[in-house]
Coordinates of C-alpha atoms and ligand atoms in Angstrom, one line a residue:
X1 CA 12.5 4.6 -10.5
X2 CA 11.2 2.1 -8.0
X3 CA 10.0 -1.0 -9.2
X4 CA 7.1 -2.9 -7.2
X5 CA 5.7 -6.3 -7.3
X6 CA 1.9 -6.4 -8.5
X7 CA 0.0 -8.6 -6.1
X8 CA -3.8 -8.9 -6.4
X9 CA -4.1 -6.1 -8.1
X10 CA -1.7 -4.1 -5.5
X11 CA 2.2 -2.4 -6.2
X12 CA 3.8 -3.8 -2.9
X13 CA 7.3 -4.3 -1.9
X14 CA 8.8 -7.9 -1.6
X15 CA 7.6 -9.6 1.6
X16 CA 11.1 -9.3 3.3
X17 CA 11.3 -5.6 2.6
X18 CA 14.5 -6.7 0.4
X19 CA 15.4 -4.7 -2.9
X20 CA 18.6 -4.8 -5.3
X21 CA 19.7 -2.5 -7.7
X22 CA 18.9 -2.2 -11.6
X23 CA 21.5 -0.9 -13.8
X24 CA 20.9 1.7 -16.9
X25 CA 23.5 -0.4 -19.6
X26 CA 23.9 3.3 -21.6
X27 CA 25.8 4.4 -18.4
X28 CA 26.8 1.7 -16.4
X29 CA 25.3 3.0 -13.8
X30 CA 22.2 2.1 -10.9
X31 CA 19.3 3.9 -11.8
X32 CA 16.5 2.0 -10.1
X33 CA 15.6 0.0 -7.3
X34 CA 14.0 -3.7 -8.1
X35 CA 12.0 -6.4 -5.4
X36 CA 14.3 -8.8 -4.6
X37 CA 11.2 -11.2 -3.7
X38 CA 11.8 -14.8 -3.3
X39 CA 9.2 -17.3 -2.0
X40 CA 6.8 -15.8 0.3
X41 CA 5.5 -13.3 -2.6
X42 CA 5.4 -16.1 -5.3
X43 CA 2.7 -18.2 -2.5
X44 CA 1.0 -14.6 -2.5
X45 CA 0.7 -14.0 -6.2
X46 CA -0.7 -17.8 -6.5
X47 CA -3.3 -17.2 -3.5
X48 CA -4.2 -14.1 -5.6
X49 CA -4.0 -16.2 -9.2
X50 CA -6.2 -19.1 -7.1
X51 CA -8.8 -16.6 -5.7
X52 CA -9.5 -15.2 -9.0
X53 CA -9.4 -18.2 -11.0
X54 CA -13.3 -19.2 -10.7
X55 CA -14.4 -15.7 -11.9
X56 CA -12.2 -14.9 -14.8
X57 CA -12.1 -18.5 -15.9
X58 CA -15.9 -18.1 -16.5
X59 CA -16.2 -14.9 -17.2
X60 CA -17.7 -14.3 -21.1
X61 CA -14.7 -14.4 -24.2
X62 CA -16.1 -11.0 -24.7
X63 CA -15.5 -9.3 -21.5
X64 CA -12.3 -11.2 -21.5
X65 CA -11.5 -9.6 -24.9
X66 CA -12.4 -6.2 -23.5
X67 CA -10.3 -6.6 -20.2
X68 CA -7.1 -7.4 -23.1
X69 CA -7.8 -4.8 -25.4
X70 CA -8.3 -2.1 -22.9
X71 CA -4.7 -3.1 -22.0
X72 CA -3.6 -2.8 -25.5
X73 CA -4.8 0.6 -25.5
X74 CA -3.2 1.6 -21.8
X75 CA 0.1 0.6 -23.3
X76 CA -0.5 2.8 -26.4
X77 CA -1.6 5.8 -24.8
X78 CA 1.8 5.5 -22.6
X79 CA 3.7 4.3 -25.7
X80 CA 6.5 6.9 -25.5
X81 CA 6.8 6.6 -21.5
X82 CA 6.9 2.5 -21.8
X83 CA 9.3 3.1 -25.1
X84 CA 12.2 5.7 -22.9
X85 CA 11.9 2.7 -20.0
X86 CA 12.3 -0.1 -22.0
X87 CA 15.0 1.7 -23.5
X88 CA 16.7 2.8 -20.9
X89 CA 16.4 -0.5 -19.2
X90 CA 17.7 -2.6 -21.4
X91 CA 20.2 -0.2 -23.4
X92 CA 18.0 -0.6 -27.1
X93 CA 17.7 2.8 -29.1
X94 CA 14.7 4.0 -28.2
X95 CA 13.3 3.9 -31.6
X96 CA 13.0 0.3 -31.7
X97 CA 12.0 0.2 -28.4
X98 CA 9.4 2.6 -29.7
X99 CA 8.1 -0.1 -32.3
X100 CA 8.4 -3.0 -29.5
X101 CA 5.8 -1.3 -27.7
X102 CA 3.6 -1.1 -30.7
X103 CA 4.3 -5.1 -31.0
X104 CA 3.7 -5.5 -27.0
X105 CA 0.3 -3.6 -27.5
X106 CA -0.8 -6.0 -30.4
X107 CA 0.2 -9.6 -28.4
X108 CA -2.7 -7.9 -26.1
X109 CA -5.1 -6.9 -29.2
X110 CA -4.1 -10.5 -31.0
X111 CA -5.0 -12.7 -28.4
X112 CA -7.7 -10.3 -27.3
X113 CA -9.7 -11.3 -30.2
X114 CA -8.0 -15.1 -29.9
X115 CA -10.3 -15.0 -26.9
X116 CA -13.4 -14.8 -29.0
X117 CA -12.4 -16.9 -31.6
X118 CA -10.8 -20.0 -30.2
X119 CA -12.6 -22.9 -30.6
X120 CA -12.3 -26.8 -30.5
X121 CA -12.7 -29.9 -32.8
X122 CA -15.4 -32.7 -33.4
X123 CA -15.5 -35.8 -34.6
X124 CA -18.2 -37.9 -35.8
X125 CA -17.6 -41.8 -35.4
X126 CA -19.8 -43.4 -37.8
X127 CA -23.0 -43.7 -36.7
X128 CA -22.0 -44.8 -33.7
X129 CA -21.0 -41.7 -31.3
X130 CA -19.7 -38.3 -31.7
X131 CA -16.8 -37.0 -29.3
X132 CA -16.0 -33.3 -29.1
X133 CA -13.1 -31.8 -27.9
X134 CA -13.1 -29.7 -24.7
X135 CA -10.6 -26.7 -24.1
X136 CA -10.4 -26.0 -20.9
X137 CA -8.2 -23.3 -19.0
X138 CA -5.6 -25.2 -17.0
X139 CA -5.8 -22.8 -13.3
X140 CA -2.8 -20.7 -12.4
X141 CA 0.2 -20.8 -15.3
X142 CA 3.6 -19.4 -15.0
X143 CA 5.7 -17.1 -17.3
X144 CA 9.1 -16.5 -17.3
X145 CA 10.6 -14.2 -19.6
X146 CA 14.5 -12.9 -20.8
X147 CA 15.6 -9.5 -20.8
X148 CA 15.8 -9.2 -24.7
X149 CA 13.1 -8.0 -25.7
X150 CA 10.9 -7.2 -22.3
X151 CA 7.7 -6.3 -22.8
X152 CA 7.6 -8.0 -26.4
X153 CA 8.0 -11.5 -24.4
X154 CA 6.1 -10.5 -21.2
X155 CA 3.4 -10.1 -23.1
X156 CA 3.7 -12.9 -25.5
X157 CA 3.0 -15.3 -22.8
X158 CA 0.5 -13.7 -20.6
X159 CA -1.7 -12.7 -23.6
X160 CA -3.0 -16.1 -24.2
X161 CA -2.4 -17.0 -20.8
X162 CA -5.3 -15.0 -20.1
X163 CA -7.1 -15.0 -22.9
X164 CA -7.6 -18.7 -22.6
X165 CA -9.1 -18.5 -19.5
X166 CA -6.5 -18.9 -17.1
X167 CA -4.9 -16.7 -13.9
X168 CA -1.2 -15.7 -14.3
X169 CA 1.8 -15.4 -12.3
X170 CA 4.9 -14.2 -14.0
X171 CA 8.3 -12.9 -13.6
X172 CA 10.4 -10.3 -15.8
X173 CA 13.7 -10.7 -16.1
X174 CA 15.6 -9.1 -13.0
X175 CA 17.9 -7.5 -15.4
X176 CA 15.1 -5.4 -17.3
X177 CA 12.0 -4.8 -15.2
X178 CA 10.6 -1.4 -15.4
X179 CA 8.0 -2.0 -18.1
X180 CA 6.3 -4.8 -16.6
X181 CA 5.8 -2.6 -13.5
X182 CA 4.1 0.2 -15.8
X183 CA 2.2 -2.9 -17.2
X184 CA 0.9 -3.0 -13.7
X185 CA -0.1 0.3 -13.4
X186 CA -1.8 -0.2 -16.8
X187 CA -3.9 -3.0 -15.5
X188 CA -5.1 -1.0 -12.2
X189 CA -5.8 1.6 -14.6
X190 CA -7.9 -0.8 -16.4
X191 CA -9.7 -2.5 -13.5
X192 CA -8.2 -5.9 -14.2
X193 CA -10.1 -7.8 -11.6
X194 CA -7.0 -8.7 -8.8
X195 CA -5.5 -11.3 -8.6
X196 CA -6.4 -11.6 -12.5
X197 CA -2.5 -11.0 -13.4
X198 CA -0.1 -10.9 -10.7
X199 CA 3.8 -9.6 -11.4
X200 CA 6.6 -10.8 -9.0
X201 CA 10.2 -9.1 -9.5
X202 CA 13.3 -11.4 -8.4
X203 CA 16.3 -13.4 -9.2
X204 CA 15.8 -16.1 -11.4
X205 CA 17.0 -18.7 -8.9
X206 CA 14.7 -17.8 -6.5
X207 CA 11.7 -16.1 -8.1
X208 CA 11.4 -18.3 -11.0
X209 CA 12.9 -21.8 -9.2
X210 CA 9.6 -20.9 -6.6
X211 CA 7.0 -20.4 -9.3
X212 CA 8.8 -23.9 -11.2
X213 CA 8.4 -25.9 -7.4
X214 CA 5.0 -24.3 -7.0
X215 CA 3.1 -27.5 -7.0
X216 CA -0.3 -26.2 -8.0
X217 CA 1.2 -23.4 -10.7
X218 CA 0.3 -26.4 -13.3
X219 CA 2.3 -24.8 -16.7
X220 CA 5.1 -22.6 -17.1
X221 CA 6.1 -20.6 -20.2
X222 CA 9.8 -19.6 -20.2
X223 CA 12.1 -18.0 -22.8
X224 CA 15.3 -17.5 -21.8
X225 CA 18.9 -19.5 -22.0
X226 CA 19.2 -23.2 -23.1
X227 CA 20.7 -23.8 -19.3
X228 CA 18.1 -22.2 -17.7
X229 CA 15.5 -23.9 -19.8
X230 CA 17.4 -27.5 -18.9
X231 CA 17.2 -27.0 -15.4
X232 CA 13.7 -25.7 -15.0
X233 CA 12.7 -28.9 -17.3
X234 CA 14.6 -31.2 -14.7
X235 CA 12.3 -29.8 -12.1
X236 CA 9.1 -29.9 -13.6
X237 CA 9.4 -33.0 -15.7
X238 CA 8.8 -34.9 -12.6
X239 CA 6.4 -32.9 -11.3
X240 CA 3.9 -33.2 -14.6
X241 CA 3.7 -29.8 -15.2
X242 CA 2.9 -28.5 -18.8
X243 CA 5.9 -27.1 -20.3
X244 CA 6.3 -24.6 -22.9
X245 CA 10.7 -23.7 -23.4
X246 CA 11.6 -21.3 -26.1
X247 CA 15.8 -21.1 -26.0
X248 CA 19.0 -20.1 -27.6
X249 CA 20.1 -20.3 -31.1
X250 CA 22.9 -20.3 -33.3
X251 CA 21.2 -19.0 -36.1
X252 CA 22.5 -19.6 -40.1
X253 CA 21.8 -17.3 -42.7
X254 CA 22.6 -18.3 -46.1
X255 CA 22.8 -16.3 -49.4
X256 CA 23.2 -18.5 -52.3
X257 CA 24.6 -17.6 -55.8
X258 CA 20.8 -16.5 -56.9
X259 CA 20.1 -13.8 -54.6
X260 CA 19.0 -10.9 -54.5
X261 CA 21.9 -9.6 -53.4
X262 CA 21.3 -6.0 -52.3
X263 CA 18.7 -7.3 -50.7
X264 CA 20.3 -9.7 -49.0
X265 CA 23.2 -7.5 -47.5
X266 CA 20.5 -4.6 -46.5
X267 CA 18.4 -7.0 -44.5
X268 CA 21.6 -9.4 -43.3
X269 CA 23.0 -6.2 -41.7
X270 CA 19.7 -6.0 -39.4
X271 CA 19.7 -9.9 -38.9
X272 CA 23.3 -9.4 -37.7
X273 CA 23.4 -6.2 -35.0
X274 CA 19.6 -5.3 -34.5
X275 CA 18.6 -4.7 -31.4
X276 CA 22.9 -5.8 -30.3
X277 CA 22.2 -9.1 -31.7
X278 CA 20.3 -9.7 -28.8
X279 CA 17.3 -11.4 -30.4
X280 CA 17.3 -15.0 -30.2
X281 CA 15.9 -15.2 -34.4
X282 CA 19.3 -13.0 -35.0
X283 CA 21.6 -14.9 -37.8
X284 CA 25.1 -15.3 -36.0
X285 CA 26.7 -17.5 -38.9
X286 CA 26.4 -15.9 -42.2
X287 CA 26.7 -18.6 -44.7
X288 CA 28.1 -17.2 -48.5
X289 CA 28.2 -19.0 -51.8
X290 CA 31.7 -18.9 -52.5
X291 CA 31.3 -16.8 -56.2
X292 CA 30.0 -13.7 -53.6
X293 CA 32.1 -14.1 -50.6
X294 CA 34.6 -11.2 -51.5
X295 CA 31.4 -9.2 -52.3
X296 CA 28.7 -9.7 -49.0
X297 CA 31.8 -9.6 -46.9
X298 CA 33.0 -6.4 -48.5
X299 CA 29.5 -4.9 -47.7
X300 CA 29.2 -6.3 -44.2
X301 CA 32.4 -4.8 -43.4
X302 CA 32.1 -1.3 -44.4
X303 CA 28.2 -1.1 -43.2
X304 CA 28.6 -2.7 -39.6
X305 CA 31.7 0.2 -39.3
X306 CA 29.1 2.4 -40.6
X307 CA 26.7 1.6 -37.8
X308 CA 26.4 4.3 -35.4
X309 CA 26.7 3.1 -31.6
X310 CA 25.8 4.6 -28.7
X311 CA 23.5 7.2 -26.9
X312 CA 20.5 4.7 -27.0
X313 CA 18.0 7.8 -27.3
X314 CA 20.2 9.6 -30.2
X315 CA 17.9 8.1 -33.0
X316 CA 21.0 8.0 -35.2
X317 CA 22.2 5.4 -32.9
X318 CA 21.7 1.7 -34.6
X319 CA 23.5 -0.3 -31.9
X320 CA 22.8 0.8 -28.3
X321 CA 24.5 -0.7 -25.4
X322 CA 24.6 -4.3 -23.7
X323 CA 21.9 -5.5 -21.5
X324 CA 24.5 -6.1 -18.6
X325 CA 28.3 -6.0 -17.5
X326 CA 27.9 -9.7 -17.4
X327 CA 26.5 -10.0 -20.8
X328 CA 28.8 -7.6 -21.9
X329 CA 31.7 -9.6 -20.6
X330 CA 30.6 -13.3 -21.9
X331 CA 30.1 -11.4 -25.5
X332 CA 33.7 -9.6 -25.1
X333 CA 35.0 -13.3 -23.9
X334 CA 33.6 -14.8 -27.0
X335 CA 35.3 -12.5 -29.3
X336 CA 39.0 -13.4 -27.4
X337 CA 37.7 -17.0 -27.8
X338 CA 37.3 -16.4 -31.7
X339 CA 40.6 -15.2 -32.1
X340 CA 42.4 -18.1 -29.8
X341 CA 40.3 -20.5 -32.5
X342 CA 42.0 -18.7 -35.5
X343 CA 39.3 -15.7 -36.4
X344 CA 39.8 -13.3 -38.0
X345 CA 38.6 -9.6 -36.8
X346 CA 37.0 -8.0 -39.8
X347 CA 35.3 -4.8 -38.2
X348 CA 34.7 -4.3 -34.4
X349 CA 36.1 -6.7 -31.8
X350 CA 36.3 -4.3 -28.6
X351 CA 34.1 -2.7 -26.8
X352 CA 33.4 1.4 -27.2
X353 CA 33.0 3.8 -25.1
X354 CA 31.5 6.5 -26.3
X355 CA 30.9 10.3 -25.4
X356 CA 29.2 11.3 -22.3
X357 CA 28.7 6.9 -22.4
X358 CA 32.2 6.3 -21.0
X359 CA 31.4 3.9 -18.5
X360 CA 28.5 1.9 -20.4
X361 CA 28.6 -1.5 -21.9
X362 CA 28.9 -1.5 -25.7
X363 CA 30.6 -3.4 -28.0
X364 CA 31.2 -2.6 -31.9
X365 CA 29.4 -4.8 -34.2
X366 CA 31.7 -7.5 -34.9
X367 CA 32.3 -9.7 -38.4
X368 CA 34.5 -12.5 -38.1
X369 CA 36.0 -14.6 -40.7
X370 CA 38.3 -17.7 -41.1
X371 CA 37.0 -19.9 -38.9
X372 CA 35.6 -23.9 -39.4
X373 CA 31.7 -24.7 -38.7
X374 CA 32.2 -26.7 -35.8
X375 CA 34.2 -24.1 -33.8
X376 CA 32.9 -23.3 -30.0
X377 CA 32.8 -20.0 -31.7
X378 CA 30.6 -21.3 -34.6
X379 CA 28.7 -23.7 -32.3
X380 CA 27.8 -21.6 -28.9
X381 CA 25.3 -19.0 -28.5
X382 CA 26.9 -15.5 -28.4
X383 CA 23.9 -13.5 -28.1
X384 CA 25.5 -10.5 -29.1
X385 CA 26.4 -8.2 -32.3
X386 CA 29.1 -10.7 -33.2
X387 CA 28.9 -12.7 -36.6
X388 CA 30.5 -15.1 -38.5
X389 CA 31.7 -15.4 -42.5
X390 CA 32.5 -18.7 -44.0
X391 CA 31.8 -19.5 -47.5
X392 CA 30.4 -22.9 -49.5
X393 CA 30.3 -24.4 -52.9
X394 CA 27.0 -26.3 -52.9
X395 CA 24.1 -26.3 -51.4
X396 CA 24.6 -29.7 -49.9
X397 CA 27.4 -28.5 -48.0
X398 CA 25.8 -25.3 -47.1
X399 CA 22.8 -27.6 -45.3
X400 CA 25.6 -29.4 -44.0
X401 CA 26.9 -26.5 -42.9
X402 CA 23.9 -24.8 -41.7
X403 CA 22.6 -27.8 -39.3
X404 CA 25.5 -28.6 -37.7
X405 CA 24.4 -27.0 -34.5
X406 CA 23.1 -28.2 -31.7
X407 CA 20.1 -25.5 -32.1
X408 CA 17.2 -25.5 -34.4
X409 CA 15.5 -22.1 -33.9
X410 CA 15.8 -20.0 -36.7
X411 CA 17.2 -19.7 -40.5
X412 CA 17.1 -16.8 -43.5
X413 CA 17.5 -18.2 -47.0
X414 CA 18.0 -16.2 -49.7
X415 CA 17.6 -17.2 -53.4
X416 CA 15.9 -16.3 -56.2
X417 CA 15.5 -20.0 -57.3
X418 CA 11.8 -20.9 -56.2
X419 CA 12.4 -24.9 -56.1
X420 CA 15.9 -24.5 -54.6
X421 CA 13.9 -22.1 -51.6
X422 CA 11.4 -25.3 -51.1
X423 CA 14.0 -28.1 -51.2
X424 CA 16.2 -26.4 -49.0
X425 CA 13.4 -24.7 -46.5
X426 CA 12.3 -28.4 -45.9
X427 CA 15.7 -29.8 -45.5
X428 CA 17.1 -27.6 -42.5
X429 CA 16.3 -28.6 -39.0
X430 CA 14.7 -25.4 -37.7
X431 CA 11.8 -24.6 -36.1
X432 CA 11.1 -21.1 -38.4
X433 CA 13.2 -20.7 -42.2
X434 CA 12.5 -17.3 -43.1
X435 CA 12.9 -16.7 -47.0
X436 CA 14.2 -13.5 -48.6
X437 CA 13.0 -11.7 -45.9
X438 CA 13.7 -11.7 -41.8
X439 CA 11.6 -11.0 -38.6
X440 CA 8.4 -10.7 -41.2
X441 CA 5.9 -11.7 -38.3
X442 CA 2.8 -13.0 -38.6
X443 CA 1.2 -13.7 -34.9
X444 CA -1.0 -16.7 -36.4
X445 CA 2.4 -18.8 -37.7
X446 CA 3.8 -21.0 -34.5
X447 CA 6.7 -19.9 -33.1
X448 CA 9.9 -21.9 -31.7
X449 CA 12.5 -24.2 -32.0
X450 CA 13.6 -27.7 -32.6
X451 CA 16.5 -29.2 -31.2
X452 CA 18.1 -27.9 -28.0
X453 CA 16.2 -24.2 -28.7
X454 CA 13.0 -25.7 -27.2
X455 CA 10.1 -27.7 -26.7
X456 CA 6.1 -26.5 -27.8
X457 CA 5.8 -23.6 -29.4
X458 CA 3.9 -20.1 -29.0
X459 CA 1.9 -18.0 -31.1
X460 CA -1.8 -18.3 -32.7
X461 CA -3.3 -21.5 -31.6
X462 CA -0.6 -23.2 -30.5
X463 CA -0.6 -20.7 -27.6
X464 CA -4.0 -21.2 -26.7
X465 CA -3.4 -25.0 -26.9
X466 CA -0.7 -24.7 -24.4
X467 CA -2.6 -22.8 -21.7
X468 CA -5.4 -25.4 -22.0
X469 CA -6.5 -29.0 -21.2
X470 CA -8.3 -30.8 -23.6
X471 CA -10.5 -33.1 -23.1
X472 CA -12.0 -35.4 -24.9
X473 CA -16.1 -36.4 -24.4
X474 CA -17.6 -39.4 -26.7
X475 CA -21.3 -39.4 -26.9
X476 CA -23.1 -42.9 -27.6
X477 CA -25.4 -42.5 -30.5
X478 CA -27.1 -45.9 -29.8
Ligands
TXE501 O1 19.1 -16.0 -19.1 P1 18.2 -16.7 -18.2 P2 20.5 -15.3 -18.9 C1 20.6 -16.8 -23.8 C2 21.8 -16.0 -24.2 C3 22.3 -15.6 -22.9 C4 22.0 -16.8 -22.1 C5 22.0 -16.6 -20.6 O2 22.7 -16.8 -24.8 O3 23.6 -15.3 -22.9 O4 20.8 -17.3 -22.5 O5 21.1 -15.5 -20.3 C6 14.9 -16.6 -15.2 N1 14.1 -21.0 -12.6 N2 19.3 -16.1 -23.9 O6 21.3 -16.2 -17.9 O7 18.8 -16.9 -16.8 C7 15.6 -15.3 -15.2 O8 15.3 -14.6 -14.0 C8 13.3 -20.2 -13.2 C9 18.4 -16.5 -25.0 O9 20.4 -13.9 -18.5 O10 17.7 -18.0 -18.9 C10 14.9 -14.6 -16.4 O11 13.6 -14.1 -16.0 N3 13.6 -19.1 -13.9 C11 17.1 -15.9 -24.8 C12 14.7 -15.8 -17.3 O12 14.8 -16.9 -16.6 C13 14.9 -18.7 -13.9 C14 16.9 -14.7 -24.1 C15 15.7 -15.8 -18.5 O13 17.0 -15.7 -18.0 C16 15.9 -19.5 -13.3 C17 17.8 -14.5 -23.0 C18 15.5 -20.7 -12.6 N4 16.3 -21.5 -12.0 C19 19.0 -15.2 -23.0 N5 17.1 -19.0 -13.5 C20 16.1 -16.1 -25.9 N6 15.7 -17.4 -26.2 O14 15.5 -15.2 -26.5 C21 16.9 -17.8 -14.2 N7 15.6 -17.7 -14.5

């Protein structure tokens, strides 16, 4: 496969003819060839964004919403093509993959309608004057995504990007490109007007440190690490740009005496080891009343051994491999690290290597137990299908327990006890407390974390109220 940049509305190679390679995970192997871009493209893709920015930014919410649905569709038609890419680009089974695509298609048919509904405030001031609210597109925005879940997060930030009027340039992660190239092809097949949506592939420190410098690129989504996300606030912050960081987490998921408790194991095992653990809302620190510890960790032993792992388009598999030999490494470091702090391995702990897979990056999914909550193991964002036992008595100590992180993205409760799920919902410093349930979605709800796993957040309105200005206009009425 050769990936190319998307340029008003042309596939080109970078500007200095450069290219790296892109690795399949499944095989540890180079199976495509990526843009290594670095400044020059990123001034092209803005000239483009600029040029188009007085038409589209006009242009009627309902030929908007037609341009962003026709995408929708372009990606569904193609859903099986984008699905084998994504998976073998990132290492996923293809299966989910498969359903990620659905989701990618829906950001697109979500903030397609967004488009046409999005609408802003008034306020009468006595009978004095009445001010109104303008929302107004902000130019040519940013978006920087992570290699988790590709297209899902591509899309999640140029949906509303667009659909709120402005011009986009954005970068895919370097480690898992090949969708947003198809994406391209989608939107020539479309007739996006060019220059609507521009695509630059690169390294992160040069790609995505240009599009940060750029000093007319006026707001930049990004989801990726909490380091990344530091640095890229350090040079914007002074530079006034709008800012929108969704990071890391070191998410808790607690099960209290009341559960549900088949429930709670069935859906814990997904919270754990879907899609690797490689999804920033994954619960790495399980969190067990101590009257069910012998019990949940009983079940999460046997059923993460159960998981199958490996050929990521068998769709027995469960656990396909690791985004990268990097990631792969820091995961594999992490686990050594565990047992220096006085874990112990319950299931997993090594990496695999399965038939006809030898040389690919996967890792058994991994339970860990015996180890204190404020632990570099229990503290640090793994990222991977690693997780964590401990056990509490109360559910004063299980908040305790649960917020002392320095991250604030995500938590699953589970209880049976409707006050308890309030209280405790209410009490834990996280930016999305999921209850009896996990990854239940709903586009409208904002999304993000508090703490060091971000500032602003996305989804619904709060997107379209990041990629605009508002202003404010007071009428006299005397
Ligand atoms: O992500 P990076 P990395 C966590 C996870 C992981 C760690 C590091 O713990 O192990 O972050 O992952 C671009 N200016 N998450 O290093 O680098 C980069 O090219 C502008 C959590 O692979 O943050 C890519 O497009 N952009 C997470 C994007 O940032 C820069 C998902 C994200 O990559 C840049 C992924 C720079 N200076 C990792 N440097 C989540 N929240 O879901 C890099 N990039």
């Amino acid at each position: 496969m050769k990936v190319l940049n998307f340029i008003n509305g042309e596939l080109q190679e970078a500007v200095n003819g450069q290219s790296m390679d892109n690795y399949n995970p499944a095989k540890g192997e180079v199976y495509a060839q990526v843009p290594d871009s670095d400044h020059q493209d990123v001034h092209l893709a803005y000239d483009a964004a600029q040029a188009a920015y007085p038409n589209w930014s006009v242009l009627p919410a309902e030929e908007k919403f037609k341009y962003l649905n026709a995408i929708a569709e372009g990606i569904d038609k193609r859903r099986d093509e984008f699905a084998l890419a994504e998976s073998i680009d990132q290492g996923k089974p293809f299966w989910l993959a498969k359903n990620e695509m659905i989701r990618s298609a829906q950001n697109f048919r979500f903030f397609a309608t967004a488009a046409m509904q999005f609408a802003s405030e008034s306020h009468a001031t006595e009978d004095r004057a009445i001010n109104y609210t303008l929302r107004q597109s902000i130019g040519v925005v940013g978006c920087i995504s992570p290699w988790n879940l590709p297209l899902y997060l591509f899309s999640w930030k140029i949906a509303p990007a667009l659909a709120a009027g402005n011009t986009v340039v954005a970068k895919p992660s370097e480690f898992t490109p090949a969708t947003a190239h198809l994406l391209s092809e989608v939107c020539q097949e479309v007739g996006l007007p060019h220059g609507v949506l521009n695509i630059v592939h690169g390294l992160g420190p040069k790609v995505g440190q240009a599009m940060v410098e750029h000093p007319r690129i006026k707001a930049i989504s990004f989801t990726g690490g909490t380091a990344t996300g530091k640095h890229i606030a350090a040079t914007a912050g002074p530079m006034f740009k709008k800012l929108s960081l969704e990071l890391g987490g070191k998410n808790p998921n607690i099960i209290f005496e009341d559960a549900d408790i088949e429930k709670a194991i069935k859906t814990t095992v997904n919270t754990s080891f879907l899609n690797q653990g490689e999804i920033c809302l994954c619960g790495s620190r399980l969190l067990v009343h101590e009257s069910l510890y012998d019990k949940v960790k009983e079940e999460m032993v046997k059923r993460a051994k159960a998981l199958v792992v490996g050929d990521p388009q068998d769709e027995k598999t469960r656990v396909g491999a690791i985004v990268s030999k990097p990631h792969y490494e820091k995961v594999l470091s992490y686990i050594e690290l565990a047992k220096q702090e006085g874990g112990r391995v319950l299931a997993g702990g090594e990496a695999l290597h399965p038939e006809g897979f030898e040389s690919g990056w996967f890792i058994a999914p991994t339970v860990i137990e015996g180890l204190g909550p404020a632990c570099r193991t229990n503290t640090e964002e793994i990222f991977g299908p690693v997780i964590t036992l401990m056990s509490f008595k109360t559910e004063e100590e299980a908040l305790q327990i649960a917020n002392a992180t320095e991250y604030g993205l995500a938590a699953t409760v589970w209880t049976e006890n409707l006050t308890r799920a309030h209280r405790f919902a209410s009490q834990l410093e996280f930016g999305i407390v999921w209850v009896n349930c996990w990854l239940l979605r709903d586009l409208r709800t904002p999304f993000g974390g508090a703490k060091s796993s971000g500032v602003g957040r996305e989804g619904g309105w709060e997107a379209m109220r990041f990629f605009t200005e508002p202003k404010n206009v007071c009428i006299a009425l005397k």
